[in-house]
Amino acid sequence: MPDTPHRPLSPERHAARRADRTVAVIGGGPAGLMAAETLIQGGVRVDLYDAMPSVGRKFLLAGVGGMNITHSEPFDAFLSRYGARAPVIKPLLEALPPAALRAWVHGLGVETFVGSSGRVFPRDMKAAPLLRAWLHRLRESGVRFHVRHRWLGWDDAGALRFATPQGELAVKADAAVLALGGGSWAKLGSDGAWVPLLQRRGIGVAPLAPANCGFDAAGGWSEHLRSRFAGQPLKTVALRFTDAAGLTHERRGELMLSDTGIEGSLAYALSAPLRDTIAAQGTVTVRLDLAPDKTPDRVVAEVAHPRGARSLSSHLQSRAGIKGAKMALLREILPAEQLNDPARLAHAIKSLPLTLVAPRPLDEAISSAGGVRFEALDEYLMLRSLPGVFCAGEMLDWEAPTGGYLLTACFASGRAAGQGALKYLNTHHAATD
């Protein structure tokens, strides 16, 4: 008696059917590689395509300064880092929480440790050994890699189109996982070229925007500041501002002066509300506390202390700890009369106004916001209007700060998309067997 949708298949028949199925994974970053691993473990044939000459290029770049895999903070705090998208990211992270991701890394033979900030790193701080071990395991498992294959969408027959060095190629697959990245770092493959391909199919895509990015200061910097202090850190400052909705944001951390404004971990952590406030208002004025460990009264007293023959720079360094880039920023922003008025200068040290007018361009950002809207996807990350096509990674409409949050969600969404594709193959192809 032939199998029908009304007669459940045995595990053996399920396995045999899956072995005849091929899934195309498009994109060789963390999400695509995790989807490929999930699929190959599920018993299907997997072909992974990437436009670049090798896979994982942005992954390797992210590890240049120390590969931050995930974070060790409690789950609820971890989840909160995804902002408005936390509810839709939650089930993905529950299926692959940070502790499980860390155990997965250990399974590749790479030991990890928790840094003083709670961030989790490989023992040697490098991304390359992890990627090499992972790719070796994937190849040994049977994943077939096809590099220099740029996805061009679909042809009239529904086949996947690829531009290759040998010419255009059409590929038929039983399902596909799109893990094409966001729009930042185009030279590494995340160029957002997929956006019009999906929009032409009627897929809802939120505009790509810079995330974890720097910002331009109103009017730019003087040549003196740019030539002498661009690239210099503003260590341990506090940044405060009110967004377009009237919500006040305040956080401590480290900034860096750039050629055009500010960047660094503190700017990245607040980049989403800063970017959105600029979009709503045109500009945003932030207040910088250059001496966050000192009370306002203490700063007033230190600045007002007689300085005798010492220069202002020497006086502020010895009395208030203001030196280097911080002193240069005060001179850049404050008029001479305020610099020479101890009370007003002390106020500025605790609340220095800096107007920001634009985020840096998308291609300079660490990551991007926007992407395929979750409303276009079902609970298994399958496009509702394109059955059998799943999306994962940074091309989805979410964002998070640096600190391991970006990678964790990419891994988790890749796994979810892979599992979704396996479920689709098990349930939607039964009638053809």
Short mmCIF file of C-alpha atoms in Angstrom, two decimals:
data_model
loop_
_atom_site.label_atom_id
_atom_site.label_comp_id
_atom_site.label_asym_id
_atom_site.label_seq_id
_atom_site.Cartn_x
_atom_site.Cartn_y
_atom_site.Cartn_z
CA MET A 1 0.00 0.00 0.00
CA PRO A 2 1.59 3.34 -0.98
CA ASP A 3 2.29 5.98 1.62
CA THR A 4 -0.31 8.74 1.75
CA PRO A 5 -0.64 11.88 3.85
CA HIS A 6 -3.15 9.95 5.97
CA ARG A 7 -0.72 7.16 6.82
CA PRO A 8 2.26 8.28 8.95
CA LEU A 9 5.62 7.29 7.56
CA SER A 10 7.93 5.08 9.54
CA PRO A 11 11.23 6.56 10.74
CA GLU A 12 12.98 4.48 8.10
CA ARG A 13 10.83 5.91 5.30
CA HIS A 14 11.32 9.43 6.67
CA ALA A 15 15.09 8.94 6.57
CA ALA A 16 15.00 7.48 3.07
CA ARG A 17 12.85 10.34 1.81
CA ARG A 18 15.11 12.99 3.36
CA ALA A 19 18.17 11.42 1.76
CA ASP A 20 16.62 12.09 -1.66
CA ARG A 21 16.05 15.76 -0.88
CA THR A 22 18.47 18.62 -1.56
CA VAL A 23 18.48 21.93 0.27
CA ALA A 24 20.36 24.95 -1.04
CA VAL A 25 21.86 27.20 1.61
CA ILE A 26 22.79 30.58 0.19
CA GLY A 27 25.32 32.48 2.26
CA GLY A 28 28.37 31.16 4.09
CA GLY A 29 28.31 33.23 7.26
CA PRO A 30 27.48 31.89 10.75
CA ALA A 31 23.74 31.60 10.04
CA GLY A 32 24.21 29.78 6.74
CA LEU A 33 26.84 27.42 8.14
CA MET A 34 24.65 26.60 11.14
CA ALA A 35 21.69 25.96 8.84
CA ALA A 36 23.87 23.65 6.72
CA GLU A 37 25.01 21.74 9.80
CA THR A 38 21.44 21.32 11.04
CA LEU A 39 20.27 20.12 7.63
CA ILE A 40 23.11 17.66 7.02
CA GLN A 41 22.54 16.20 10.47
CA GLY A 42 18.88 15.84 9.48
CA GLY A 43 19.85 13.51 6.66
CA VAL A 44 19.31 15.71 3.59
CA ARG A 45 21.81 16.67 0.92
CA VAL A 46 23.15 20.17 1.37
CA ASP A 47 24.74 22.50 -1.15
CA LEU A 48 26.03 25.79 0.24
CA TYR A 49 26.59 28.71 -2.13
CA ASP A 50 28.52 31.90 -1.45
CA ALA A 51 29.37 34.85 -3.69
CA MET A 52 32.86 35.27 -2.25
CA PRO A 53 35.97 33.18 -2.97
CA SER A 54 35.73 31.70 0.55
CA VAL A 55 33.10 31.50 3.26
CA GLY A 56 32.99 33.19 6.66
CA ARG A 57 34.84 36.35 5.67
CA LYS A 58 32.92 38.74 7.92
CA PHE A 59 33.08 36.15 10.70
CA LEU A 60 36.87 36.20 10.45
CA LEU A 61 36.95 40.00 10.45
CA ALA A 62 34.79 40.10 13.57
CA GLY A 63 37.43 38.00 15.28
CA VAL A 64 40.37 40.29 14.48
CA GLY A 65 40.11 42.11 17.79
CA GLY A 66 39.08 39.00 19.73
CA MET A 67 36.26 36.65 18.69
CA ASN A 68 33.35 37.50 21.01
CA ILE A 69 31.06 34.48 20.59
CA THR A 70 28.33 35.17 23.12
CA HIS A 71 27.70 36.60 26.59
CA SER A 72 27.36 34.95 29.98
CA GLU A 73 24.79 37.29 31.55
CA PRO A 74 21.40 35.90 32.72
CA PHE A 75 19.01 35.00 29.90
CA ASP A 76 16.46 37.76 30.56
CA ALA A 77 19.18 40.42 30.48
CA PHE A 78 20.63 38.82 27.35
CA LEU A 79 17.25 38.83 25.63
CA SER A 80 16.65 42.50 26.47
CA ARG A 81 19.57 43.48 24.21
CA TYR A 82 17.39 42.79 21.17
CA GLY A 83 15.05 45.66 21.99
CA ALA A 84 11.71 45.70 20.20
CA ARG A 85 12.51 42.42 18.44
CA ALA A 86 13.11 40.49 21.67
CA PRO A 87 9.71 38.70 21.50
CA VAL A 88 10.45 37.18 18.07
CA ILE A 89 14.09 36.44 18.87
CA LYS A 90 13.20 34.77 22.18
CA PRO A 91 12.13 31.34 20.82
CA LEU A 92 15.26 31.18 18.66
CA LEU A 93 17.50 31.85 21.65
CA GLU A 94 15.56 29.47 23.88
CA ALA A 95 16.32 26.70 21.38
CA LEU A 96 20.03 27.63 21.29
CA PRO A 97 20.81 29.68 24.41
CA PRO A 98 24.27 31.12 25.06
CA ALA A 99 25.31 28.19 27.29
CA ALA A 100 24.37 25.69 24.59
CA LEU A 101 26.22 27.72 21.97
CA ARG A 102 29.30 27.70 24.16
CA ALA A 103 29.02 23.90 24.51
CA TRP A 104 28.72 23.64 20.72
CA VAL A 105 31.98 25.59 20.35
CA HIS A 106 33.63 23.19 22.79
CA GLY A 107 32.43 20.35 20.57
CA LEU A 108 34.61 21.75 17.81
CA GLY A 109 37.63 21.38 20.07
CA VAL A 110 37.80 25.10 20.86
CA GLU A 111 37.88 26.04 24.54
CA THR A 112 36.26 29.26 25.74
CA PHE A 113 36.53 31.59 28.71
CA VAL A 114 34.42 34.36 30.22
CA GLY A 115 36.08 37.77 30.24
CA SER A 116 35.79 40.36 32.99
CA SER A 117 32.87 41.99 31.15
CA GLY A 118 30.95 38.72 30.96
CA ARG A 119 31.71 38.27 27.27
CA VAL A 120 32.63 34.78 26.08
CA PHE A 121 35.74 34.30 23.91
CA PRO A 122 37.69 31.37 22.47
CA ARG A 123 40.70 30.62 24.63
CA ASP A 124 43.09 31.92 21.94
CA MET A 125 40.76 34.87 21.08
CA LYS A 126 40.85 33.93 17.38
CA ALA A 127 38.08 33.14 14.91
CA ALA A 128 40.16 31.25 12.34
CA PRO A 129 40.72 28.01 14.31
CA LEU A 130 37.01 27.78 15.10
CA LEU A 131 36.04 28.36 11.47
CA ARG A 132 38.59 25.84 10.17
CA ALA A 133 37.38 23.15 12.55
CA TRP A 134 33.76 23.86 11.66
CA LEU A 135 34.32 23.77 7.91
CA HIS A 136 36.27 20.53 8.22
CA ARG A 137 33.39 18.93 10.12
CA LEU A 138 30.84 20.19 7.60
CA ARG A 139 32.81 18.85 4.64
CA GLU A 140 33.35 15.53 6.39
CA SER A 141 29.59 15.38 7.01
CA GLY A 142 28.90 15.84 3.31
CA VAL A 143 28.09 19.52 2.86
CA ARG A 144 29.13 20.60 -0.63
CA PHE A 145 30.51 24.13 -0.95
CA HIS A 146 30.21 26.28 -4.06
CA VAL A 147 32.09 29.60 -3.85
CA ARG A 148 32.02 32.46 -6.36
CA HIS A 149 28.32 31.70 -6.86
CA ARG A 150 26.33 34.94 -6.60
CA TRP A 151 22.61 34.44 -6.15
CA LEU A 152 20.47 36.23 -8.76
CA GLY A 153 16.99 35.18 -7.64
CA TRP A 154 14.72 32.69 -9.35
CA ASP A 155 14.04 31.86 -13.00
CA ASP A 156 10.56 31.40 -14.47
CA ALA A 157 10.58 27.71 -13.56
CA GLY A 158 11.38 28.43 -9.92
CA ALA A 159 15.02 27.36 -10.09
CA LEU A 160 17.66 29.31 -8.18
CA ARG A 161 19.85 31.43 -10.44
CA PHE A 162 23.56 31.92 -9.77
CA ALA A 163 26.23 33.92 -11.55
CA THR A 164 29.44 31.87 -11.60
CA PRO A 165 32.85 32.25 -13.27
CA GLN A 166 31.63 29.69 -15.83
CA GLY A 167 28.40 31.56 -16.57
CA GLU A 168 24.89 31.51 -15.19
CA LEU A 169 23.73 28.37 -13.39
CA ALA A 170 20.18 27.23 -12.58
CA VAL A 171 19.75 25.01 -9.53
CA LYS A 172 16.65 23.08 -8.53
CA ALA A 173 16.37 22.37 -4.82
CA ASP A 174 13.60 20.98 -2.64
CA ALA A 175 14.04 23.87 -0.19
CA ALA A 176 16.33 26.84 0.27
CA VAL A 177 17.74 28.74 3.22
CA LEU A 178 18.69 32.34 2.50
CA ALA A 179 21.38 33.60 4.88
CA LEU A 180 22.68 36.51 2.84
CA GLY A 181 23.76 38.89 5.58
CA GLY A 182 22.86 42.52 6.02
CA GLY A 183 24.17 45.54 4.18
CA SER A 184 27.41 46.37 5.97
CA TRP A 185 30.90 45.44 4.77
CA ALA A 186 30.03 44.90 1.11
CA LYS A 187 33.62 43.94 0.30
CA LEU A 188 33.17 40.89 2.54
CA GLY A 189 29.93 39.84 0.86
CA SER A 190 27.24 41.56 2.96
CA ASP A 191 26.11 44.01 0.33
CA GLY A 192 22.30 43.88 0.56
CA ALA A 193 22.02 42.96 -3.14
CA TRP A 194 19.28 40.49 -2.19
CA VAL A 195 16.84 43.24 -1.15
CA PRO A 196 15.37 44.00 -4.63
CA LEU A 197 15.28 40.28 -5.44
CA LEU A 198 12.89 39.67 -2.56
CA GLN A 199 10.97 42.91 -2.99
CA ARG A 200 10.17 41.93 -6.57
CA ARG A 201 8.52 38.85 -5.10
CA GLY A 202 6.41 41.01 -2.82
CA ILE A 203 8.38 40.16 0.32
CA GLY A 204 8.26 42.84 3.01
CA VAL A 205 11.75 44.20 3.65
CA ALA A 206 12.45 47.01 6.13
CA PRO A 207 15.08 49.41 4.71
CA LEU A 208 18.62 48.49 5.71
CA ALA A 209 20.22 51.01 8.08
CA PRO A 210 23.56 51.23 9.91
CA ALA A 211 23.75 49.65 13.37
CA ASN A 212 26.68 49.53 15.79
CA CYS A 213 28.03 52.57 13.99
CA GLY A 214 29.71 55.90 14.53
CA PHE A 215 28.09 59.31 14.18
CA ASP A 216 29.01 62.62 12.57
CA ALA A 217 29.20 65.73 14.73
CA ALA A 218 27.48 68.91 13.59
CA GLY A 219 29.92 70.99 11.56
CA GLY A 220 32.63 68.35 11.76
CA TRP A 221 35.88 68.75 13.66
CA SER A 222 38.60 71.33 13.23
CA GLU A 223 41.73 70.30 11.37
CA HIS A 224 43.63 70.44 14.67
CA LEU A 225 41.33 67.95 16.40
CA ARG A 226 41.11 65.72 13.34
CA SER A 227 44.86 65.55 12.76
CA ARG A 228 45.91 65.28 16.42
CA PHE A 229 43.13 63.32 18.12
CA ALA A 230 41.14 61.25 15.61
CA GLY A 231 41.45 57.67 16.77
CA GLN A 232 42.07 58.67 20.39
CA PRO A 233 39.80 57.24 23.10
CA LEU A 234 37.58 59.10 25.52
CA LYS A 235 37.90 56.59 28.32
CA THR A 236 35.14 56.13 30.84
CA VAL A 237 32.60 58.74 29.97
CA ALA A 238 28.84 58.78 30.37
CA LEU A 239 26.52 59.69 27.50
CA ARG A 240 22.96 60.90 28.05
CA PHE A 241 20.24 62.01 25.64
CA THR A 242 16.49 62.09 25.21
CA ASP A 243 15.04 60.35 22.17
CA ALA A 244 12.19 61.47 19.93
CA ALA A 245 9.65 59.67 22.12
CA GLY A 246 10.84 61.50 25.25
CA LEU A 247 12.72 58.53 26.71
CA THR A 248 16.05 59.33 28.35
CA HIS A 249 19.00 57.04 27.62
CA GLU A 250 22.14 57.07 29.75
CA ARG A 251 25.11 54.72 29.66
CA ARG A 252 28.75 54.65 30.65
CA GLY A 253 31.56 53.34 28.51
CA GLU A 254 34.27 54.34 26.11
CA LEU A 255 34.03 56.55 23.04
CA MET A 256 36.61 57.30 20.39
CA LEU A 257 37.02 60.50 18.42
CA SER A 258 36.81 59.83 14.69
CA ASP A 259 37.57 62.01 11.68
CA THR A 260 33.97 63.21 11.61
CA GLY A 261 32.56 62.68 15.10
CA ILE A 262 32.43 59.78 17.54
CA GLU A 263 32.47 56.01 17.45
CA GLY A 264 33.38 53.22 19.85
CA SER A 265 31.56 50.78 22.11
CA LEU A 266 29.43 53.40 23.85
CA ALA A 267 28.21 54.82 20.54
CA TYR A 268 27.53 51.32 19.25
CA ALA A 269 25.51 50.38 22.33
CA LEU A 270 23.23 53.39 21.80
CA SER A 271 23.33 53.45 18.02
CA ALA A 272 19.73 52.33 17.50
CA PRO A 273 18.02 55.10 19.54
CA LEU A 274 20.57 57.67 18.34
CA ARG A 275 19.99 56.73 14.70
CA ASP A 276 16.21 56.68 15.08
CA THR A 277 16.15 60.02 16.89
CA ILE A 278 18.21 61.65 14.15
CA ALA A 279 15.83 60.17 11.58
CA ALA A 280 12.85 61.66 13.44
CA GLN A 281 14.31 65.04 14.40
CA GLY A 282 17.18 65.68 12.02
CA THR A 283 19.74 65.94 14.86
CA VAL A 284 20.23 64.78 18.43
CA THR A 285 22.18 66.57 21.15
CA VAL A 286 23.89 64.27 23.61
CA ARG A 287 25.45 65.25 26.91
CA LEU A 288 28.85 63.82 27.76
CA ASP A 289 30.02 63.47 31.36
CA LEU A 290 33.80 63.49 31.07
CA ALA A 291 34.28 62.74 34.78
CA PRO A 292 31.53 60.24 35.64
CA ASP A 293 33.29 59.04 38.80
CA LYS A 294 33.22 62.51 40.35
CA THR A 295 30.18 64.33 41.70
CA PRO A 296 29.27 67.73 40.25
CA ASP A 297 30.24 69.43 43.54
CA ARG A 298 33.61 67.67 43.51
CA VAL A 299 34.30 68.80 39.95
CA VAL A 300 33.31 72.37 40.78
CA ALA A 301 35.68 72.37 43.74
CA GLU A 302 38.57 70.88 41.78
CA VAL A 303 38.21 73.22 38.83
CA ALA A 304 37.86 76.27 41.12
CA HIS A 305 41.01 75.37 43.04
CA PRO A 306 43.68 78.05 42.45
CA ARG A 307 46.01 76.92 39.66
CA GLY A 308 48.73 79.51 40.04
CA ALA A 309 51.11 79.53 37.10
CA ARG A 310 49.99 76.18 35.75
CA SER A 311 48.29 75.98 32.37
CA LEU A 312 44.62 75.11 32.21
CA SER A 313 45.46 71.71 30.70
CA SER A 314 47.89 70.89 33.50
CA HIS A 315 45.41 72.12 36.11
CA LEU A 316 42.50 70.01 34.81
CA GLN A 317 44.71 66.94 34.47
CA SER A 318 45.93 67.10 38.05
CA ARG A 319 42.68 68.20 39.70
CA ALA A 320 39.94 66.55 37.59
CA GLY A 321 41.69 63.86 35.55
CA ILE A 322 40.86 65.65 32.28
CA LYS A 323 43.59 65.17 29.70
CA GLY A 324 44.36 64.18 26.14
CA ALA A 325 41.29 63.72 23.95
CA LYS A 326 38.96 64.93 26.69
CA MET A 327 40.82 68.22 27.00
CA ALA A 328 40.92 68.56 23.22
CA LEU A 329 37.16 68.03 23.02
CA LEU A 330 36.51 70.70 25.64
CA ARG A 331 38.64 73.18 23.68
CA GLU A 332 36.86 72.19 20.45
CA ILE A 333 33.35 72.75 21.76
CA LEU A 334 33.60 75.48 24.39
CA PRO A 335 34.23 79.16 23.66
CA ALA A 336 37.24 80.75 25.37
CA GLU A 337 35.14 82.64 27.88
CA GLN A 338 33.57 79.40 29.16
CA LEU A 339 36.94 77.70 29.39
CA ASN A 340 38.11 80.54 31.60
CA ASP A 341 35.02 80.50 33.85
CA PRO A 342 35.56 77.76 36.49
CA ALA A 343 31.86 77.28 37.28
CA ARG A 344 30.77 77.04 33.65
CA LEU A 345 33.77 74.86 32.79
CA ALA A 346 32.94 72.46 35.64
CA HIS A 347 29.35 72.24 34.37
CA ALA A 348 30.60 71.45 30.86
CA ILE A 349 32.89 68.69 32.15
CA LYS A 350 29.83 67.02 33.66
CA SER A 351 27.45 67.83 30.79
CA LEU A 352 29.25 68.68 27.55
CA PRO A 353 26.76 69.18 24.69
CA LEU A 354 27.56 67.47 21.41
CA THR A 355 25.15 67.57 18.49
CA LEU A 356 25.14 64.58 16.15
CA VAL A 357 23.68 64.93 12.67
CA ALA A 358 24.02 61.54 10.95
CA PRO A 359 25.11 57.96 11.45
CA ARG A 360 28.10 56.89 9.43
CA PRO A 361 27.34 55.17 6.11
CA LEU A 362 25.93 51.65 6.13
CA ASP A 363 29.02 50.08 4.62
CA GLU A 364 31.12 51.35 7.55
CA ALA A 365 28.79 49.94 10.20
CA ILE A 366 29.60 46.79 12.15
CA SER A 367 26.12 45.48 11.41
CA SER A 368 22.85 46.60 9.89
CA ALA A 369 19.28 47.03 11.03
CA GLY A 370 16.29 46.33 8.83
CA GLY A 371 15.79 43.34 6.58
CA VAL A 372 13.10 40.73 5.97
CA ARG A 373 10.16 41.60 8.18
CA PHE A 374 9.13 38.89 10.63
CA GLU A 375 5.55 39.44 9.51
CA ALA A 376 6.60 37.92 6.17
CA LEU A 377 7.78 34.74 7.94
CA ASP A 378 6.05 31.92 9.74
CA GLU A 379 7.20 30.54 13.09
CA TYR A 380 9.77 28.35 11.30
CA LEU A 381 11.32 31.35 9.48
CA MET A 382 9.75 30.31 6.17
CA LEU A 383 8.53 33.03 3.82
CA ARG A 384 4.74 32.81 3.86
CA SER A 385 4.46 33.66 0.18
CA LEU A 386 7.31 31.37 -0.93
CA PRO A 387 6.84 27.92 0.65
CA GLY A 388 10.12 26.10 1.07
CA VAL A 389 12.22 29.29 1.28
CA PHE A 390 13.60 30.17 4.71
CA CYS A 391 15.56 33.19 5.94
CA ALA A 392 18.15 33.47 8.70
CA GLY A 393 20.83 35.68 10.15
CA GLU A 394 21.42 39.38 9.75
CA MET A 395 19.14 39.63 6.72
CA LEU A 396 16.20 39.42 9.14
CA ASP A 397 14.77 42.63 10.60
CA TRP A 398 16.49 42.74 13.99
CA GLU A 399 19.53 44.35 15.53
CA ALA A 400 21.61 44.06 18.68
CA PRO A 401 24.70 45.67 20.18
CA THR A 402 28.13 44.13 20.05
CA GLY A 403 29.01 41.82 22.91
CA GLY A 404 28.20 38.42 21.45
CA TYR A 405 24.54 39.22 20.81
CA LEU A 406 24.88 39.51 17.04
CA LEU A 407 26.64 36.18 16.58
CA THR A 408 24.38 34.31 18.99
CA ALA A 409 21.22 35.34 17.15
CA CYS A 410 22.81 34.51 13.79
CA PHE A 411 23.72 31.02 14.99
CA ALA A 412 20.29 30.52 16.58
CA SER A 413 18.32 31.72 13.56
CA GLY A 414 20.42 29.54 11.24
CA ARG A 415 19.62 26.51 13.36
CA ALA A 416 15.92 27.42 13.43
CA ALA A 417 15.79 27.87 9.65
CA GLY A 418 17.52 24.53 9.14
CA GLN A 419 15.04 22.81 11.44
CA GLY A 420 12.20 24.56 9.68
CA ALA A 421 13.40 23.30 6.31
CA LEU A 422 13.60 19.73 7.65
CA LYS A 423 10.05 20.00 8.97
CA TYR A 424 8.90 21.37 5.62
CA LEU A 425 10.48 18.45 3.75
CA ASN A 426 8.92 15.94 6.12
CA THR A 427 5.42 17.36 5.93
CA HIS A 428 5.00 19.04 2.54
CA HIS A 429 6.52 16.37 0.35
CA ALA A 430 4.80 13.31 1.80
CA ALA A 431 2.20 13.26 -0.97
CA THR A 432 4.89 12.93 -3.66
CA ASP A 433 6.42 9.76 -2.20
#
